[in-house]
Coordinates of C-alpha atoms (C1' of nucleotides) in Angstrom, one line a residue:
Chain A
M22 CA 24.0 12.6 9.2
P23 CA 22.1 16.1 8.7
H24 CA 20.2 17.8 11.5
L25 CA 20.4 15.0 13.9
Q26 CA 20.3 17.1 17.0
E27 CA 17.6 19.3 15.5
L28 CA 15.4 16.3 14.7
V29 CA 15.7 15.0 18.3
A30 CA 14.9 18.4 19.7
Q31 CA 12.0 18.9 17.4
F32 CA 10.6 15.4 18.3
R33 CA 10.9 16.4 22.1
E34 CA 9.2 19.7 21.5
H35 CA 6.2 17.8 20.4
G36 CA 6.0 16.2 23.8
Y37 CA 7.5 12.8 23.1
K38 CA 10.1 11.3 25.4
M39 CA 13.4 10.6 23.9
T40 CA 14.5 6.9 24.4
P41 CA 17.6 5.1 23.1
Q42 CA 15.3 3.2 20.7
R43 CA 13.8 6.5 19.2
R44 CA 17.2 8.1 19.0
A45 CA 18.5 5.1 17.1
I46 CA 15.6 5.1 14.6
I47 CA 16.1 8.8 14.0
E48 CA 19.8 8.3 13.5
V49 CA 19.1 5.6 10.9
I50 CA 16.6 7.7 9.0
A51 CA 18.9 10.7 9.1
G52 CA 21.7 8.5 7.7
C53 CA 19.5 7.3 4.7
T54 CA 18.8 10.6 2.9
A55 CA 18.7 8.9 -0.6
L56 CA 17.3 5.6 0.3
H57 CA 13.5 6.0 1.0
P58 CA 13.8 3.1 3.5
T59 CA 10.8 0.8 4.4
A60 CA 9.9 0.1 8.1
E61 CA 11.5 -3.3 7.7
Q62 CA 14.8 -1.8 6.3
I63 CA 14.8 0.7 9.2
H64 CA 14.2 -2.2 11.7
D65 CA 17.1 -4.1 10.2
R66 CA 19.6 -1.3 10.4
V67 CA 18.7 -0.4 14.0
T68 CA 18.9 -4.1 15.0
V69 CA 22.7 -4.1 14.1
R70 CA 23.4 -1.9 17.1
M71 CA 20.2 -2.7 19.2
P72 CA 19.3 -6.4 18.7
D73 CA 16.3 -6.4 20.9
I74 CA 14.3 -3.5 19.4
S75 CA 10.9 -4.6 18.2
R76 CA 9.0 -4.0 15.0
A77 CA 6.2 -2.4 17.1
T78 CA 8.6 0.3 18.4
V79 CA 9.8 1.1 14.8
Y80 CA 6.2 1.3 13.5
N81 CA 5.2 3.5 16.5
T82 CA 8.0 5.8 16.1
L83 CA 7.5 6.1 12.4
R84 CA 3.9 7.0 13.0
E85 CA 4.9 9.7 15.5
L86 CA 7.6 11.2 13.2
V87 CA 4.9 11.4 10.5
A88 CA 2.6 13.1 13.0
T89 CA 5.2 15.7 13.8
G90 CA 5.7 16.2 10.1
Q91 CA 9.4 15.3 10.4
I92 CA 9.3 12.5 7.9
F93 CA 6.9 11.8 4.9
E94 CA 5.2 8.4 4.3
L95 CA 5.2 7.4 0.6
S96 CA 2.8 5.0 -1.1
L97 CA 4.5 4.2 -4.3
G98 CA 2.6 1.3 -5.5
L99 CA 5.3 -1.2 -4.5
G100 CA 3.2 -2.8 -1.8
M101 CA 4.7 -1.3 1.2
R102 CA 5.4 2.1 2.7
H103 CA 8.6 4.0 2.3
Y104 CA 9.8 6.8 4.4
E105 CA 11.9 10.0 3.8
L106 CA 13.0 13.0 5.8
S107 CA 10.8 16.0 4.9
H108 CA 12.8 18.2 2.6
D109 CA 12.7 20.2 -0.5
E110 CA 9.8 19.5 -2.8
H111 CA 10.3 16.8 -5.3
A112 CA 8.6 14.0 -7.2
H113 CA 9.5 10.3 -7.2
L114 CA 10.5 8.2 -10.2
V115 CA 9.8 4.6 -9.5
C116 CA 11.1 1.7 -11.6
V117 CA 8.3 -0.8 -11.7
K118 CA 10.8 -3.6 -12.5
C119 CA 13.7 -3.1 -9.9
G120 CA 11.9 -0.8 -7.5
E121 CA 14.5 1.9 -7.7
I122 CA 13.2 5.2 -6.3
R123 CA 14.8 8.5 -7.3
D124 CA 14.0 12.1 -6.4
V125 CA 13.3 14.7 -9.0
P126 CA 13.4 18.2 -7.7
G127 CA 10.5 20.4 -8.9
D128 CA 7.8 22.8 -7.8
L129 CA 4.9 21.0 -6.2
G130 CA 3.3 24.3 -5.6
R131 CA 2.9 24.6 -9.4
V132 CA 1.2 21.2 -9.3
A133 CA -1.2 22.2 -6.4
M134 CA -2.1 25.2 -8.6
L135 CA -2.8 22.9 -11.7
F136 CA -5.3 20.9 -9.6
H137 CA -6.7 23.5 -7.2
Q138 CA -10.4 23.4 -6.4
D139 CA -12.5 25.9 -4.5
D140 CA -14.6 23.4 -2.6
G141 CA -13.4 23.5 0.9
F142 CA -10.9 20.7 0.5
R143 CA -7.8 21.7 2.5
S144 CA -4.7 20.0 1.2
I145 CA -1.9 18.9 3.5
R146 CA 0.4 17.3 1.1
H147 CA 1.0 16.6 -2.7
E148 CA 2.6 13.5 -3.8
V149 CA 3.7 13.1 -7.5
T150 CA 4.8 9.6 -8.5
I151 CA 6.1 8.8 -11.9
S152 CA 6.1 5.0 -12.7
G153 CA 8.2 3.6 -15.5
Y154 CA 11.4 1.7 -16.4
C155 CA 14.8 3.0 -15.4
A156 CA 17.5 2.9 -18.0
A157 CA 18.8 -0.5 -16.8
C158 CA 15.4 -2.1 -16.8
D159 CA 13.8 -0.8 -19.9
P160 CA 12.6 -3.7 -22.0
A161 CA 12.3 -1.5 -25.1
R162 CA 16.0 -0.7 -25.0
S163 CA 18.2 -2.4 -27.6
Chain B
M19 CA -22.4 1.4 -17.8
P20 CA -20.0 3.0 -20.3
H21 CA -18.1 1.0 -22.9
L22 CA -19.0 -2.4 -21.6
Q23 CA -18.9 -4.2 -24.9
E24 CA -15.7 -2.3 -25.8
L25 CA -14.0 -3.3 -22.6
V26 CA -14.9 -7.0 -23.2
A27 CA -13.7 -6.8 -26.7
Q28 CA -10.4 -5.1 -25.8
F29 CA -9.8 -7.7 -23.1
R30 CA -10.4 -10.6 -25.6
E31 CA -8.0 -8.9 -28.2
H32 CA -5.3 -9.2 -25.6
G33 CA -5.6 -13.0 -25.8
Y34 CA -7.7 -13.5 -22.5
K35 CA -10.6 -15.9 -22.6
M36 CA -13.9 -14.3 -21.6
T37 CA -15.6 -16.1 -18.7
P38 CA -18.8 -15.3 -16.7
Q39 CA -16.6 -14.3 -13.8
R40 CA -14.4 -11.9 -15.7
R41 CA -17.4 -10.4 -17.5
A42 CA -19.1 -9.8 -14.1
I43 CA -16.0 -8.2 -12.8
I44 CA -15.7 -5.8 -15.7
E45 CA -19.4 -5.1 -15.4
V46 CA -18.9 -4.1 -11.9
I47 CA -15.9 -1.8 -12.5
A48 CA -17.7 -0.2 -15.4
G49 CA -20.7 0.5 -13.1
C50 CA -18.4 2.2 -10.5
T51 CA -17.0 5.2 -12.4
A52 CA -16.8 7.5 -9.6
L53 CA -16.1 5.1 -6.8
H54 CA -12.4 3.9 -7.1
P55 CA -13.4 0.5 -5.6
T56 CA -10.9 -1.8 -3.8
A57 CA -10.5 -5.4 -4.7
E58 CA -12.7 -6.3 -1.7
Q59 CA -15.4 -3.9 -2.7
I60 CA -15.5 -5.4 -6.3
H61 CA -15.5 -8.8 -4.8
D62 CA -18.4 -8.0 -2.6
R63 CA -20.4 -6.5 -5.4
V64 CA -19.8 -9.5 -7.8
T65 CA -20.7 -11.8 -5.1
V66 CA -24.3 -10.6 -5.0
R67 CA -24.9 -12.1 -8.5
M68 CA -22.2 -14.8 -8.4
P69 CA -21.9 -16.1 -4.8
D70 CA -19.1 -18.5 -5.5
I71 CA -16.6 -16.3 -7.1
S72 CA -13.2 -16.3 -5.4
R73 CA -11.1 -13.5 -4.2
A74 CA -8.3 -15.1 -6.2
T75 CA -10.3 -14.7 -9.4
V76 CA -11.0 -11.0 -8.7
Y77 CA -7.2 -10.3 -7.9
N78 CA -6.2 -12.2 -11.1
T79 CA -8.6 -10.3 -13.3
L80 CA -7.7 -7.0 -11.8
R81 CA -4.0 -7.8 -12.5
E82 CA -4.9 -8.6 -16.1
L83 CA -7.0 -5.6 -16.6
V84 CA -4.1 -3.4 -15.3
A85 CA -1.7 -5.3 -17.6
T86 CA -3.9 -4.5 -20.7
G87 CA -4.0 -0.8 -19.6
Q88 CA -7.8 -0.9 -19.2
I89 CA -7.8 0.1 -15.5
F90 CA -5.3 1.8 -13.3
E91 CA -4.2 0.8 -9.9
L92 CA -4.1 3.5 -7.3
S93 CA -1.9 3.7 -4.2
L94 CA -3.4 6.5 -2.2
G95 CA -1.8 5.9 1.1
L96 CA -4.9 4.3 2.6
G97 CA -3.4 0.9 3.1
M98 CA -5.1 -0.8 0.2
R99 CA -5.2 -0.5 -3.6
H100 CA -8.0 1.2 -5.5
Y101 CA -8.9 0.7 -9.0
E102 CA -10.4 2.9 -11.7
L103 CA -11.2 2.7 -15.5
S104 CA -8.6 4.4 -17.5
H105 CA -9.9 7.7 -18.6
D106 CA -9.1 11.4 -19.0
E107 CA -6.2 12.6 -17.0
H108 CA -6.9 13.8 -13.5
A109 CA -5.3 14.0 -10.0
H110 CA -7.0 12.5 -6.9
L111 CA -8.0 14.4 -3.7
V112 CA -8.0 12.1 -0.7
C113 CA -9.4 12.9 2.6
V114 CA -7.1 11.4 5.2
K115 CA -10.0 11.3 7.7
C116 CA -12.9 9.8 5.9
G117 CA -11.0 8.3 2.9
E118 CA -13.2 10.0 0.3
I119 CA -11.5 10.0 -3.1
R120 CA -12.3 12.6 -5.7
D121 CA -11.1 13.2 -9.2
V122 CA -9.8 16.5 -10.3
P123 CA -9.3 16.9 -13.9
G124 CA -6.0 18.5 -15.0
D125 CA -3.2 18.1 -17.4
L126 CA -0.8 15.3 -16.2
G127 CA 1.4 16.1 -19.4
R128 CA 2.1 19.4 -17.7
V129 CA 3.3 17.6 -14.6
A130 CA 5.4 15.2 -16.6
M131 CA 7.2 18.3 -18.2
L132 CA 7.7 19.9 -14.8
F133 CA 9.6 16.7 -13.6
H134 CA 11.1 15.5 -16.8
Q135 CA 14.7 14.1 -16.7
D136 CA 17.0 13.2 -19.6
D137 CA 18.5 10.1 -18.0
G138 CA 16.9 7.1 -19.8
F139 CA 14.0 6.8 -17.4
R140 CA 11.0 5.9 -19.5
S141 CA 7.8 6.9 -17.7
I142 CA 4.6 4.9 -18.1
R143 CA 2.3 6.7 -15.8
H144 CA 2.0 9.8 -13.6
E145 CA 0.1 9.7 -10.3
V146 CA -0.8 12.9 -8.5
T147 CA -2.3 12.4 -5.0
I148 CA -3.3 15.4 -3.0
S149 CA -3.9 14.4 0.6
G150 CA -5.9 16.7 3.1
Y151 CA -9.2 17.2 4.7
C152 CA -12.5 17.4 2.8
A153 CA -14.8 20.2 3.9
A154 CA -16.9 17.9 6.1
C155 CA -13.8 16.5 8.0
D156 CA -11.6 19.6 8.3
P157 CA -10.8 20.0 12.0
A158 CA -9.8 23.7 11.4
R159 CA -13.3 24.5 10.4
S160 CA -15.4 26.4 12.8
Chain C
dC24 C1' -9.9 -31.6 -26.7
dT25 C1' -6.8 -28.6 -24.7
dC26 C1' -5.0 -25.3 -22.0
dA27 C1' -6.3 -21.3 -19.7
dC28 C1' -9.2 -20.3 -15.8
dT29 C1' -11.6 -21.3 -11.4
dG30 C1' -12.3 -22.0 -6.4
dC31 C1' -10.4 -23.4 -2.3
dA32 C1' -7.4 -23.1 1.3
dA33 C1' -3.2 -22.1 2.9
dA34 C1' 0.8 -19.1 2.8
dC35 C1' 2.7 -14.7 2.9
dT36 C1' 3.7 -9.7 3.7
dA37 C1' 3.0 -5.6 5.9
dT38 C1' 1.1 -3.6 9.7
dT39 C1' -1.5 -3.2 14.2
dT40 C1' -2.9 -4.4 18.8
dG41 C1' -2.9 -6.0 23.9
dC42 C1' -0.5 -6.4 27.7
dA43 C1' 2.9 -6.9 31.3
dT44 C1' 7.2 -4.7 32.2
dC45 C1' 10.5 -0.9 32.0
dG46 C1' 12.6 3.7 32.2
dT47 C1' 12.4 8.8 31.1
dA48 C1' 11.4 13.2 32.7
Chain D
dT4 C1' 7.2 7.9 40.8
dA5 C1' 3.9 8.2 37.1
dC6 C1' 2.8 7.5 33.0
dG7 C1' 4.5 7.0 28.5
dA8 C1' 7.4 3.7 25.9
dT9 C1' 9.0 -1.0 25.1
dG10 C1' 9.1 -6.0 23.7
dC11 C1' 6.7 -9.9 22.7
dA12 C1' 3.5 -12.5 20.5
dA13 C1' -0.7 -12.8 18.6
dA14 C1' -4.0 -10.8 15.6
dT15 C1' -5.4 -8.4 11.4
dA16 C1' -5.6 -6.9 6.6
dG17 C1' -4.5 -7.2 1.9
dT18 C1' -2.7 -10.0 -1.4
dT19 C1' -0.5 -14.2 -3.6
dT20 C1' 0.1 -19.0 -4.5
dG21 C1' -0.4 -24.2 -5.4
dC22 C1' -3.2 -27.4 -7.0
dA23 C1' -6.9 -30.3 -8.6
dG24 C1' -11.0 -29.8 -11.2
dT25 C1' -13.7 -27.1 -14.9
dG26 C1' -15.1 -24.9 -19.2
dA27 C1' -14.1 -21.5 -23.1
dG28 C1' -12.5 -21.5 -27.7

DNA sequence: CTCACTGCAAACTATTTGCATCGTA
DNA sequence: TACGATGCAAATAGTTTGCAGTGAG
């Protein structure tokens, strides 16, 4: 459960009010470090302790957490968005069969340099997604 | 209109029948090299010359062209999928304000090396997406 | 002449929105 | 107490599916 107080404080500093719902959502995300949950998965988990929370509140809070830069939104080609706490730079391995998502640490700054252009485009974020088959799903394996 | 005959031939070689609808879809994609069209945009363009074509046919054909490796499906964080002819390796610059998508040539093999893991994951494809503001949309510009 | 392909319409999934009510600061 | 946040339900957007009819090989 890393940085929980810090996440709550940061969120407040951006001018948002802290409500039980938002706190619960932040707690769930903070407790999911390796899971890249979807909005639906976050909603399910929060619902266990807070049965009346609405999807709208989850989506709203996720949008706000993205706006503050506290979480990242991932488009991994799986048809829905995944979320993760902002942390050290890494790429994502995505199994196209089972949907498993794994972090691979690495230097995104290096990637930025490989593709840099001097044309006024100001980049905010680099996303590196490597699609393929995980060992368990690889059809080419004996 | 590059490689049209080749695309049609390749598609046939994979065992698919060539129909007027599929040919029209392939023609539209081949005529869109710099546009990264969505399924909807492709449907609109085909509809001009073939008013009764259905969305289902467009989506089916796109899935098949992805399966043959002739086109790539891009998840750029804009809420829908974009398609492009498979060609030289490049990353994508995406303006988060206006949605403009631009190709940046570069060596994806280099990226693969930066993030390679020896754990049985077999990668099929690398996608590098750089989100930010294009010169025209940058709010930090004077 | 057969089986893959098509159009249609409905279903589905993920996400967004409008609005009356509620509760944090 | 004021205004931002919530829950609900309906709306929207993108995509998928089932099926009866059609046409490419």
